[in-house]
Amino acid sequence: MRHTDSIEKLIAGRLARHLPLDETHLAGLLETPPSPEIGDYGLPCYALSKYLHKAPNDIAEDLRGKVELPEGVREAKADGPYLNFFLDRPAVTASVLKLIHGLGSAYGSDDVGAGKTIVIDFGSPNVAKDLGVHHLPSAVIGRALYRVYEKLGYRCAGINFPGDWGTSFGSLIAAVERYDVPDPDALTVSDLQELYVRYTRDAAAQPELLQTARDAFARLEQGESRATALWQAFRQIGLEEFDQVYGMLGVTFDHVNAESSYREQIDGMVRRLLDQGVAIESAGALIVPLDDENLPPCMVRKSDGTSLYMSRDIPAAEHRWEQFRFEKCLYVTGSEQSLHFKQLKAVLKRMGYEWADRIEHVNFGLIRMRDPETGKTRVGSTRRGEMVLLKDLLQEAVSRARAKIEESSGRFGQDADLDDLAAQVGIGAVVFSELSTRRTRDVIFDWDSMLDFEGDTGPYVQYAHARLSSILRKAEQEVVDDVDFALLTLPEEWVLARHLAGFPAAVRRAAAESEPSVIATYLLELCADFSSYYSAGMRDPDRRVLCPADDLRAARLLLVDAARHVIRGGLELLGVAAPERM
RNA sequence: GCGCCCGUAGCUCAGGCGGAUAGAGCGGCGGUUUCCUAAACCGCAGGUCGCAGGUUCAAGUCCUGCCGGGCGUACCA
């Protein structure tokens, strides 16, 4: 499954016979030259100078004469200070394409995760607030990591941990009471949002309202019936909204454990912290001093006796450990929560939990809005009405995709479901756009760049997939792996085959770095290779996949089929649809 | 003040382990459609890789210090 990796090892092994360095070290030195004409692997000989006391150029030349080539390697050439190796292309191509043909969608899979569980906390929005574009990253990054780990053989537990407890619910309860809202059950999420905004604004002028809100939350925590009834109504409204929006994205969870479900565990947790001497009282509140970790103190209970985020996250983490004995527990939330998770780990560590080290904060940058007047960017404020609703973004994406489809409606049959296709492409564009850059960067929200269908975008990858599908459809023949690989002589074919071999490595790296963009970048490169190859066949029928010569066509079909498997598999990992026509 | 993240072409971004002329996309200019789907392809223009030191045969990549932007820094989540 790691074919080219093993060739690397073989080469390193042969080199080791003539050098005072071991195989592993040499394998690390091997690199890929800038272009395939220069070679498929290259060894820079500079580093060897100090061992051999010779000029790099002489070392390269000398080694070229001595080294015995392993199977799969055709030639070694000295190129200045580099010793370059050329692979036996038909042999390598055969091995890669046969592997993909045999494995199909399982290509790229691994079993390193067998028997291990990864817990992924993602989505996790606050109930009673609209789902804005800033909720997109957690949902799609979390889902992608889920699928990547699953591909590597791990068992995954996707957990949505909605924020349905806390002082903001006190604000809502206080708002309903203050403004005398007639029928709280009939409110929509947007109404709740508006209430919250109004209340917060009023509180800016009348600070005593903040206290009223905190008191209302205290009533809720004490189980007062009116506060509880209101909270239940808010919660219900919010959860229904989530189902709708996550449904549009196709994001699902294995478990929904809201913050409120841990409220019973808070007192016990606090007591243990006190008994263990981990927490102390300070200004009426309970804190865990974290001087040794060089962190600010961590508050676990407020001075009015109510709980806060941390009070619920600690029992939630304990529960997850009890339930899953996870290999890792990933929290996919914004970078602004970095300190929170450092503190969470530190507190759990102090409680004696070795597994605290298995917690990983998969952070991502903020989505910032550009002020049309000043041109400056800032975090979108709900209060100023700058927040773009995720629902609106997705709807706009679908309608733009639909318009684009109309331009080439001749491609589709009468029974084609163009609405469904528009959803696949439009939402695919949004999801891919979110996943195509490294997650820690802040992004400036822009309708047009998020909804672009050309260039390095999701639809570009989908389009390549549709073209591949089209070729295979038109071929009207079975794809077999019993072909003459020596016929695949075009440079583009070699580039494509070699790139296909790199998919498993991309999957592994995406997991190691918790970085779905590795997959997205890989797909864009692969599709660029394919698109060039495909376009070369535009003018020249002999370069087409569906060329006149039977044996050549069969070989090319196998290559094309493999590319389609990989692209589809990669899109699947990202949570992007792979339509057969578009 | 302290901590973390970011600073690569006009714009948006790639650039695992330091290595051969720093790569894409968008935008600009110029080409390609009797079509294996032009949501594509090819070419041209465009970069002191924030600045200054350091380590190294070799630095966008590692180290230090600055500068600029962002986020966080006890009763929000």
mmCIF file of C-alpha atoms in Angstrom, chain A residues 24-175:
data_model
loop_
_atom_site.group_PDB
_atom_site.id
_atom_site.type_symbol
_atom_site.label_atom_id
_atom_site.label_comp_id
_atom_site.label_asym_id
_atom_site.label_seq_id
_atom_site.Cartn_x
_atom_site.Cartn_y
_atom_site.Cartn_z
ATOM 1 C CA THR A 24 16.809 5.088 7.467
ATOM 2 C CA HIS A 25 19.096 8.063 7.408
ATOM 3 C CA LEU A 26 19.596 7.769 3.669
ATOM 4 C CA ALA A 27 15.877 7.363 3.024
ATOM 5 C CA GLY A 28 15.407 10.662 4.813
ATOM 6 C CA LEU A 29 17.938 12.284 2.543
ATOM 7 C CA LEU A 30 16.192 11.148 -0.639
ATOM 8 C CA GLU A 31 13.944 13.724 -2.206
ATOM 9 C CA THR A 32 11.820 14.318 -5.247
ATOM 10 C CA PRO A 33 13.507 16.419 -7.931
ATOM 11 C CA PRO A 34 11.703 19.507 -9.209
ATOM 12 C CA SER A 35 10.575 17.802 -12.390
ATOM 13 C CA PRO A 36 10.241 14.210 -13.590
ATOM 14 C CA GLU A 37 12.702 14.743 -16.470
ATOM 15 C CA ILE A 38 15.429 15.280 -13.898
ATOM 16 C CA GLY A 39 14.573 12.109 -12.075
ATOM 17 C CA ASP A 40 12.036 10.386 -9.851
ATOM 18 C CA TYR A 41 14.227 10.378 -6.763
ATOM 19 C CA GLY A 42 17.306 12.388 -6.024
ATOM 20 C CA LEU A 43 20.087 12.183 -3.482
ATOM 21 C CA PRO A 44 21.859 15.465 -2.743
ATOM 22 C CA CYS A 45 25.451 14.558 -1.995
ATOM 23 C CA TYR A 46 26.473 17.676 -0.083
ATOM 24 C CA ALA A 47 25.805 16.085 3.257
ATOM 25 C CA LEU A 48 28.041 13.162 2.372
ATOM 26 C CA SER A 49 31.077 15.368 1.874
ATOM 27 C CA LYS A 50 31.901 15.529 5.516
ATOM 28 C CA TYR A 51 31.952 11.738 5.817
ATOM 29 C CA LEU A 52 33.810 11.003 2.613
ATOM 30 C CA HIS A 53 35.975 14.121 2.385
ATOM 31 C CA LYS A 54 35.252 14.479 -1.294
ATOM 32 C CA ALA A 55 33.440 16.995 -3.442
ATOM 33 C CA PRO A 56 29.676 16.371 -3.806
ATOM 34 C CA ASN A 57 29.973 16.084 -7.577
ATOM 35 C CA ASP A 58 32.606 13.369 -7.281
ATOM 36 C CA ILE A 59 30.542 11.487 -4.724
ATOM 37 C CA ALA A 60 27.530 11.501 -7.025
ATOM 38 C CA GLU A 61 29.597 10.237 -9.944
ATOM 39 C CA ASP A 62 31.334 7.656 -7.824
ATOM 40 C CA LEU A 63 28.125 6.293 -6.361
ATOM 41 C CA ARG A 64 26.517 6.095 -9.749
ATOM 42 C CA GLY A 65 29.207 3.644 -10.822
ATOM 43 C CA LYS A 66 28.961 1.533 -7.692
ATOM 44 C CA VAL A 67 25.327 1.346 -6.670
ATOM 45 C CA GLU A 68 23.316 -1.690 -7.752
ATOM 46 C CA LEU A 69 19.823 -0.722 -8.743
ATOM 47 C CA PRO A 70 16.946 -2.452 -6.984
ATOM 48 C CA GLU A 71 13.942 -3.768 -8.795
ATOM 49 C CA GLY A 72 11.685 -0.981 -9.975
ATOM 50 C CA VAL A 73 14.570 1.388 -10.629
ATOM 51 C CA ARG A 74 15.788 1.666 -14.188
ATOM 52 C CA GLU A 75 18.706 4.019 -14.059
ATOM 53 C CA ALA A 76 20.892 6.210 -11.862
ATOM 54 C CA LYS A 77 22.427 9.384 -13.218
ATOM 55 C CA ALA A 78 24.842 11.846 -11.687
ATOM 56 C CA ASP A 79 23.714 15.410 -12.172
ATOM 57 C CA GLY A 80 26.253 17.711 -10.589
ATOM 58 C CA PRO A 81 26.030 17.207 -6.823
ATOM 59 C CA TYR A 82 22.898 15.069 -7.185
ATOM 60 C CA LEU A 83 22.520 11.394 -7.830
ATOM 61 C CA ASN A 84 19.174 10.935 -9.525
ATOM 62 C CA PHE A 85 17.205 7.763 -9.917
ATOM 63 C CA PHE A 86 14.738 6.950 -12.652
ATOM 64 C CA LEU A 87 12.024 4.474 -11.928
ATOM 65 C CA ASP A 88 11.009 1.655 -14.166
ATOM 66 C CA ARG A 89 7.817 3.403 -15.121
ATOM 67 C CA PRO A 90 5.810 0.521 -16.533
ATOM 68 C CA ALA A 91 6.593 -1.594 -13.480
ATOM 69 C CA VAL A 92 5.684 1.122 -10.996
ATOM 70 C CA THR A 93 2.603 2.131 -12.937
ATOM 71 C CA ALA A 94 1.474 -1.480 -13.089
ATOM 72 C CA SER A 95 1.850 -1.922 -9.394
ATOM 73 C CA VAL A 96 -0.049 1.277 -8.512
ATOM 74 C CA LEU A 97 -2.889 0.779 -10.956
ATOM 75 C CA LYS A 98 -3.375 -2.870 -10.110
ATOM 76 C CA LEU A 99 -3.491 -1.969 -6.459
ATOM 77 C CA ILE A 100 -6.154 0.687 -6.957
ATOM 78 C CA HIS A 101 -8.100 -1.522 -9.319
ATOM 79 C CA GLY A 102 -8.129 -4.266 -6.737
ATOM 80 C CA LEU A 103 -8.977 -2.117 -3.743
ATOM 81 C CA GLY A 104 -11.362 0.345 -5.341
ATOM 82 C CA SER A 105 -12.738 2.713 -2.754
ATOM 83 C CA ALA A 106 -10.638 1.039 -0.065
ATOM 84 C CA TYR A 107 -7.468 2.445 -1.625
ATOM 85 C CA GLY A 108 -5.786 4.701 0.905
ATOM 86 C CA SER A 109 -7.184 2.722 3.812
ATOM 87 C CA ASP A 110 -4.969 1.520 6.584
ATOM 88 C CA ASP A 111 -5.308 -0.491 9.745
ATOM 89 C CA VAL A 112 -3.083 1.551 12.030
ATOM 90 C CA GLY A 113 -6.161 2.591 13.967
ATOM 91 C CA ALA A 114 -7.600 -0.861 14.497
ATOM 92 C CA GLY A 115 -9.018 -1.210 17.979
ATOM 93 C CA LYS A 116 -8.543 2.444 18.813
ATOM 94 C CA THR A 117 -11.168 5.132 19.209
ATOM 95 C CA ILE A 118 -10.978 8.785 18.295
ATOM 96 C CA VAL A 119 -13.510 11.102 19.885
ATOM 97 C CA ILE A 120 -14.231 14.202 17.837
ATOM 98 C CA ASP A 121 -16.137 17.071 19.356
ATOM 99 C CA PHE A 122 -17.344 19.269 16.532
ATOM 100 C CA GLY A 123 -20.295 21.396 15.518
ATOM 101 C CA SER A 124 -21.105 22.293 19.087
ATOM 102 C CA PRO A 125 -22.894 25.601 18.548
ATOM 103 C CA ASN A 126 -24.800 27.610 21.082
ATOM 104 C CA VAL A 127 -28.456 26.900 21.182
ATOM 105 C CA ALA A 128 -30.796 29.855 20.718
ATOM 106 C CA LYS A 129 -28.488 31.654 18.343
ATOM 107 C CA ASP A 130 -28.561 31.599 14.584
ATOM 108 C CA LEU A 131 -26.075 29.359 12.851
ATOM 109 C CA GLY A 132 -23.770 31.755 11.071
ATOM 110 C CA VAL A 133 -20.947 31.211 8.617
ATOM 111 C CA HIS A 134 -18.597 31.049 11.575
ATOM 112 C CA HIS A 135 -20.171 27.707 12.445
ATOM 113 C CA LEU A 136 -19.066 26.238 9.149
ATOM 114 C CA PRO A 137 -15.410 25.434 9.984
ATOM 115 C CA SER A 138 -16.065 23.249 13.004
ATOM 116 C CA ALA A 139 -18.756 21.273 11.217
ATOM 117 C CA VAL A 140 -16.831 20.526 8.044
ATOM 118 C CA ILE A 141 -13.355 20.158 9.553
ATOM 119 C CA GLY A 142 -14.759 17.829 12.180
ATOM 120 C CA ARG A 143 -16.547 15.693 9.655
ATOM 121 C CA ALA A 144 -13.472 15.499 7.410
ATOM 122 C CA LEU A 145 -11.229 14.417 10.294
ATOM 123 C CA TYR A 146 -13.829 11.861 11.275
ATOM 124 C CA ARG A 147 -13.681 10.318 7.820
ATOM 125 C CA VAL A 148 -9.912 10.510 7.577
ATOM 126 C CA TYR A 149 -9.456 8.673 10.863
ATOM 127 C CA GLU A 150 -12.088 6.167 9.875
ATOM 128 C CA LYS A 151 -10.133 5.539 6.694
ATOM 129 C CA LEU A 152 -7.101 4.734 8.808
ATOM 130 C CA GLY A 153 -9.041 2.094 10.686
ATOM 131 C CA TYR A 154 -9.981 4.011 13.813
ATOM 132 C CA ARG A 155 -13.389 3.804 15.344
ATOM 133 C CA CYS A 156 -14.725 7.350 15.569
ATOM 134 C CA ALA A 157 -17.248 8.955 17.853
ATOM 135 C CA GLY A 158 -18.563 12.236 16.521
ATOM 136 C CA ILE A 159 -20.032 14.286 19.314
ATOM 137 C CA ASN A 160 -22.077 17.422 19.071
ATOM 138 C CA PHE A 161 -21.841 19.315 22.357
ATOM 139 C CA PRO A 162 -24.367 22.118 21.986
ATOM 140 C CA GLY A 163 -24.097 25.035 24.359
ATOM 141 C CA ASP A 164 -27.490 24.945 26.003
ATOM 142 C CA TRP A 165 -26.515 26.041 29.488
ATOM 143 C CA GLY A 166 -24.975 29.170 30.890
ATOM 144 C CA THR A 167 -25.493 32.812 31.584
ATOM 145 C CA SER A 168 -26.725 33.586 28.074
ATOM 146 C CA PHE A 169 -29.839 31.578 28.906
ATOM 147 C CA GLY A 170 -30.225 33.739 31.951
ATOM 148 C CA SER A 171 -30.232 36.721 29.604
ATOM 149 C CA LEU A 172 -32.943 35.153 27.473
ATOM 150 C CA ILE A 173 -35.109 34.288 30.435
ATOM 151 C CA ALA A 174 -34.684 37.785 31.800
ATOM 152 C CA ALA A 175 -35.473 39.227 28.372
#
